[in-house]
Structure formats: structure tokens, C-alpha cells
Short mmCIF file of C-alpha atoms in Angstrom, two decimals:
data_model
loop_
_atom_site.label_atom_id
_atom_site.label_comp_id
_atom_site.label_asym_id
_atom_site.label_seq_id
_atom_site.Cartn_x
_atom_site.Cartn_y
_atom_site.Cartn_z
CA MET A 1 13.60 24.86 38.84
CA PRO A 2 12.66 26.00 35.18
CA ASP A 3 9.15 25.81 33.63
CA LEU A 4 8.69 22.84 31.35
CA THR A 5 5.08 23.57 30.33
CA PHE A 6 6.33 24.65 26.81
CA PHE A 7 7.71 21.02 26.26
CA ARG A 8 4.70 18.88 27.47
CA VAL A 9 2.75 18.71 24.28
CA PRO A 10 5.86 17.83 22.02
CA LEU A 11 6.99 15.53 24.59
CA LEU A 12 3.92 13.93 24.72
CA ALA A 13 3.34 13.57 20.79
CA ALA A 14 6.85 12.22 20.57
CA VAL A 15 6.23 9.60 23.22
CA LEU A 16 3.07 8.65 21.63
CA GLY A 17 4.74 8.39 18.20
CA VAL A 18 7.72 6.38 19.29
CA GLY A 19 5.43 4.15 21.70
CA GLY A 20 3.87 2.27 19.22
CA CYS A 21 0.65 4.34 17.96
CA ALA A 22 -0.32 3.54 14.34
CA PHE A 23 -0.14 6.21 11.90
CA ILE A 24 -2.14 4.61 9.15
CA SER A 25 -3.09 1.05 10.00
CA SER A 26 -2.80 -1.34 12.94
CA ASP A 27 -2.30 -4.18 10.54
CA GLN A 28 1.11 -5.65 10.69
CA THR A 29 0.66 -8.46 8.16
CA ALA A 30 -0.81 -8.46 4.65
CA GLU A 31 -3.09 -11.12 5.92
CA ALA A 32 -4.36 -8.96 8.65
CA LEU A 33 -5.04 -6.15 6.13
CA LYS A 34 -6.97 -8.42 3.88
CA ALA A 35 -9.18 -9.14 6.79
CA ASN A 36 -9.63 -5.59 8.16
CA ALA A 37 -9.56 -3.61 4.77
CA ASP A 38 -11.97 -0.76 4.45
CA LYS A 39 -12.10 -1.23 0.80
CA HIS A 40 -12.13 -4.08 -1.62
CA ALA A 41 -12.07 -3.51 -5.42
CA SER A 42 -11.54 -5.85 -8.42
CA PHE A 43 -10.94 -5.38 -12.04
CA GLN A 44 -9.68 -7.43 -15.13
CA ILE A 45 -6.33 -6.71 -17.08
CA ALA A 46 -4.73 -8.52 -19.87
CA VAL A 47 -1.18 -8.14 -18.32
CA SER A 48 0.37 -11.51 -16.53
CA PRO A 49 0.82 -11.37 -12.89
CA THR A 50 4.61 -11.62 -13.14
CA LEU A 51 4.46 -8.21 -15.38
CA ALA A 52 1.63 -6.39 -13.84
CA CYS A 53 2.87 -6.62 -10.19
CA PRO A 54 6.29 -4.75 -10.90
CA LYS A 55 4.82 -2.62 -13.24
CA ALA A 56 2.23 -1.36 -10.68
CA ALA A 57 4.93 -1.27 -7.82
CA ARG A 58 6.98 1.06 -10.22
CA MET A 59 4.10 3.38 -11.11
CA LEU A 60 2.91 3.69 -7.27
CA SER A 61 6.39 4.42 -6.29
CA TRP A 62 6.32 7.34 -8.80
CA CYS A 63 2.94 8.60 -8.63
CA ALA A 64 1.77 7.46 -5.13
CA GLY A 65 4.86 7.75 -3.02
CA GLY A 66 5.24 9.18 0.46
CA PRO A 67 7.88 9.49 3.01
CA ASN A 68 8.72 5.88 4.09
CA TYR A 69 5.96 4.39 1.87
CA HIS A 70 7.20 1.20 0.01
CA TYR A 71 5.73 -1.10 -2.55
CA ARG A 72 6.98 -4.79 -2.90
CA CYS A 73 6.08 -7.72 -5.14
CA HIS A 74 6.02 -11.31 -4.27
CA THR A 75 5.50 -13.68 -6.82
CA SER A 76 4.64 -17.32 -6.90
CA GLY A 77 6.99 -19.69 -8.52
CA ASP A 78 4.72 -20.69 -11.44
CA GLY A 79 3.93 -17.18 -12.09
CA SER A 80 0.16 -17.53 -11.78
CA ARG A 81 -0.10 -15.40 -8.88
CA ALA A 82 1.68 -12.27 -7.53
CA GLU A 83 0.72 -9.96 -4.49
CA LEU A 84 1.86 -6.25 -4.22
CA SER A 85 1.97 -4.84 -0.67
CA GLY A 86 2.18 -1.14 0.25
CA THR A 87 3.83 -0.49 3.50
CA LEU A 88 4.76 2.51 5.95
CA GLU A 89 8.06 1.71 7.57
CA ALA A 90 8.61 3.70 10.86
CA ILE A 91 11.54 3.30 13.13
CA TYR A 92 9.83 0.79 15.30
CA ARG A 93 7.20 -0.97 12.96
CA THR A 94 5.99 -1.78 9.62
CA GLU A 95 2.33 -1.06 8.71
CA TYR A 96 0.54 -2.35 5.94
CA PHE A 97 -2.17 -0.08 4.23
CA MET A 98 -2.57 -1.73 0.68
CA VAL A 99 -2.27 -5.44 -0.59
CA THR A 100 -3.10 -5.95 -4.08
CA GLU A 101 -3.61 -9.56 -5.52
CA PHE A 102 -2.85 -10.53 -9.26
CA VAL A 103 -4.28 -13.95 -10.06
CA LYS A 104 -4.10 -15.41 -13.70
CA GLY A 105 -7.45 -16.74 -14.65
CA GLY A 106 -8.15 -17.92 -18.27
CA GLY A 107 -6.73 -15.14 -20.71
CA ASP A 108 -6.90 -12.25 -18.29
CA THR A 109 -5.53 -11.31 -14.78
CA THR A 110 -7.83 -10.54 -12.03
CA VAL A 111 -6.42 -7.53 -9.84
CA THR A 112 -7.99 -7.38 -6.26
CA VAL A 113 -6.95 -4.18 -4.27
CA HIS A 114 -7.44 -4.52 -0.52
CA GLN A 115 -6.77 -1.18 1.44
CA HIS A 116 -7.59 0.95 4.24
CA ASP A 117 -9.50 4.40 3.90
CA SER A 118 -7.28 7.20 5.32
CA VAL A 119 -6.52 10.77 4.62
CA LEU A 120 -2.92 9.42 4.19
CA VAL A 121 -3.61 6.64 1.80
CA TYR A 122 -4.41 6.96 -1.91
CA ASP A 123 -7.44 5.27 -3.54
CA TYR A 124 -5.36 2.63 -5.35
CA ALA A 125 -7.91 0.65 -7.44
CA PRO A 126 -8.85 3.52 -9.71
CA MET A 127 -5.14 4.59 -9.91
CA MET A 128 -4.13 1.17 -11.16
CA GLU A 129 -7.19 0.45 -13.27
CA ALA A 130 -6.29 3.68 -15.26
CA TYR A 131 -2.64 3.01 -15.41
CA PHE A 132 -2.99 -0.39 -17.03
CA ALA A 133 -5.96 0.92 -19.28
CA GLY A 134 -3.39 3.58 -20.44
CA THR A 135 -5.50 6.64 -19.28
CA ALA A 136 -3.45 7.38 -16.07
CA GLY A 137 -2.35 11.07 -15.46
CA CYS A 138 0.74 10.18 -13.88
CA GLN A 139 3.08 7.84 -15.69
CA PRO A 140 6.36 6.81 -14.27
CA ARG A 141 9.69 7.88 -16.20
#
């Protein structure tokens, strides 16, 4: 019988990866991420939620992308709220690593970023704040 010692570690890693171990977050819904987030940050912008969310999603897709990272917007019917979710989509599950809420209030929009703190996750609040202020180093084309 052949010696299979060489294949034990890669095989174990493959089994753990396919078996349901989280890569970034164990949160599988936006609500769970908001409750379990490591960081919460808020700032004000002068852009409506209906415009801010897709602009932020486009910028993050360009400047903070990664393999299987997806950014999606969900906007309320009246346009007063929007939610941007950042997910890592693997073969067997979707993990939420960032949720940003855009809420219209008065003349400004309040942006609240909920995210996990991980080596694989960017620090989204300063990146978005700089983008909306026009001082970001990365601009989508």
C-alpha cells in the first residue's frame, strides 16, 4: 500500500474548507453582522442614500475588491434608506463582513459602517469617508 502521509495536511485543509469553516465571518445575514460587528463608525455626507449606496459599491468593487468579494445595495421604496452589504461568496456559503447603512436625515445622510476586523477585510469607514470627501487615493474608472 502506498504511503499517503504527504497528502494528509492538504486533504485535512480541503475538508475543513469545504466542511463549513468560516473564512472571514461566521455571520450569514446582515442582521447578524450588525449585532456581532467588531467596529462601528458613523459620518455625515451630503449625498442622498439612493445615490450614495451605488457610488460606494462601485468604489469598493474597484478599490477594495478581492476574489469572490461582492458589494450590493438595497434601497427602500421612498429612497430615505439604503443598505450596502459586503459579502464573501464561497461555494457552500455566503459570509457577511461589512454592512453600511445610509439614512437620510435633514439635509445630510448619516452613514454607519458595521464591519469585522480581520486581516482579509479593509477598514471601510475611512475609505468611504475619504471617497465622499473627494480625497480618496483610489477612484473608480
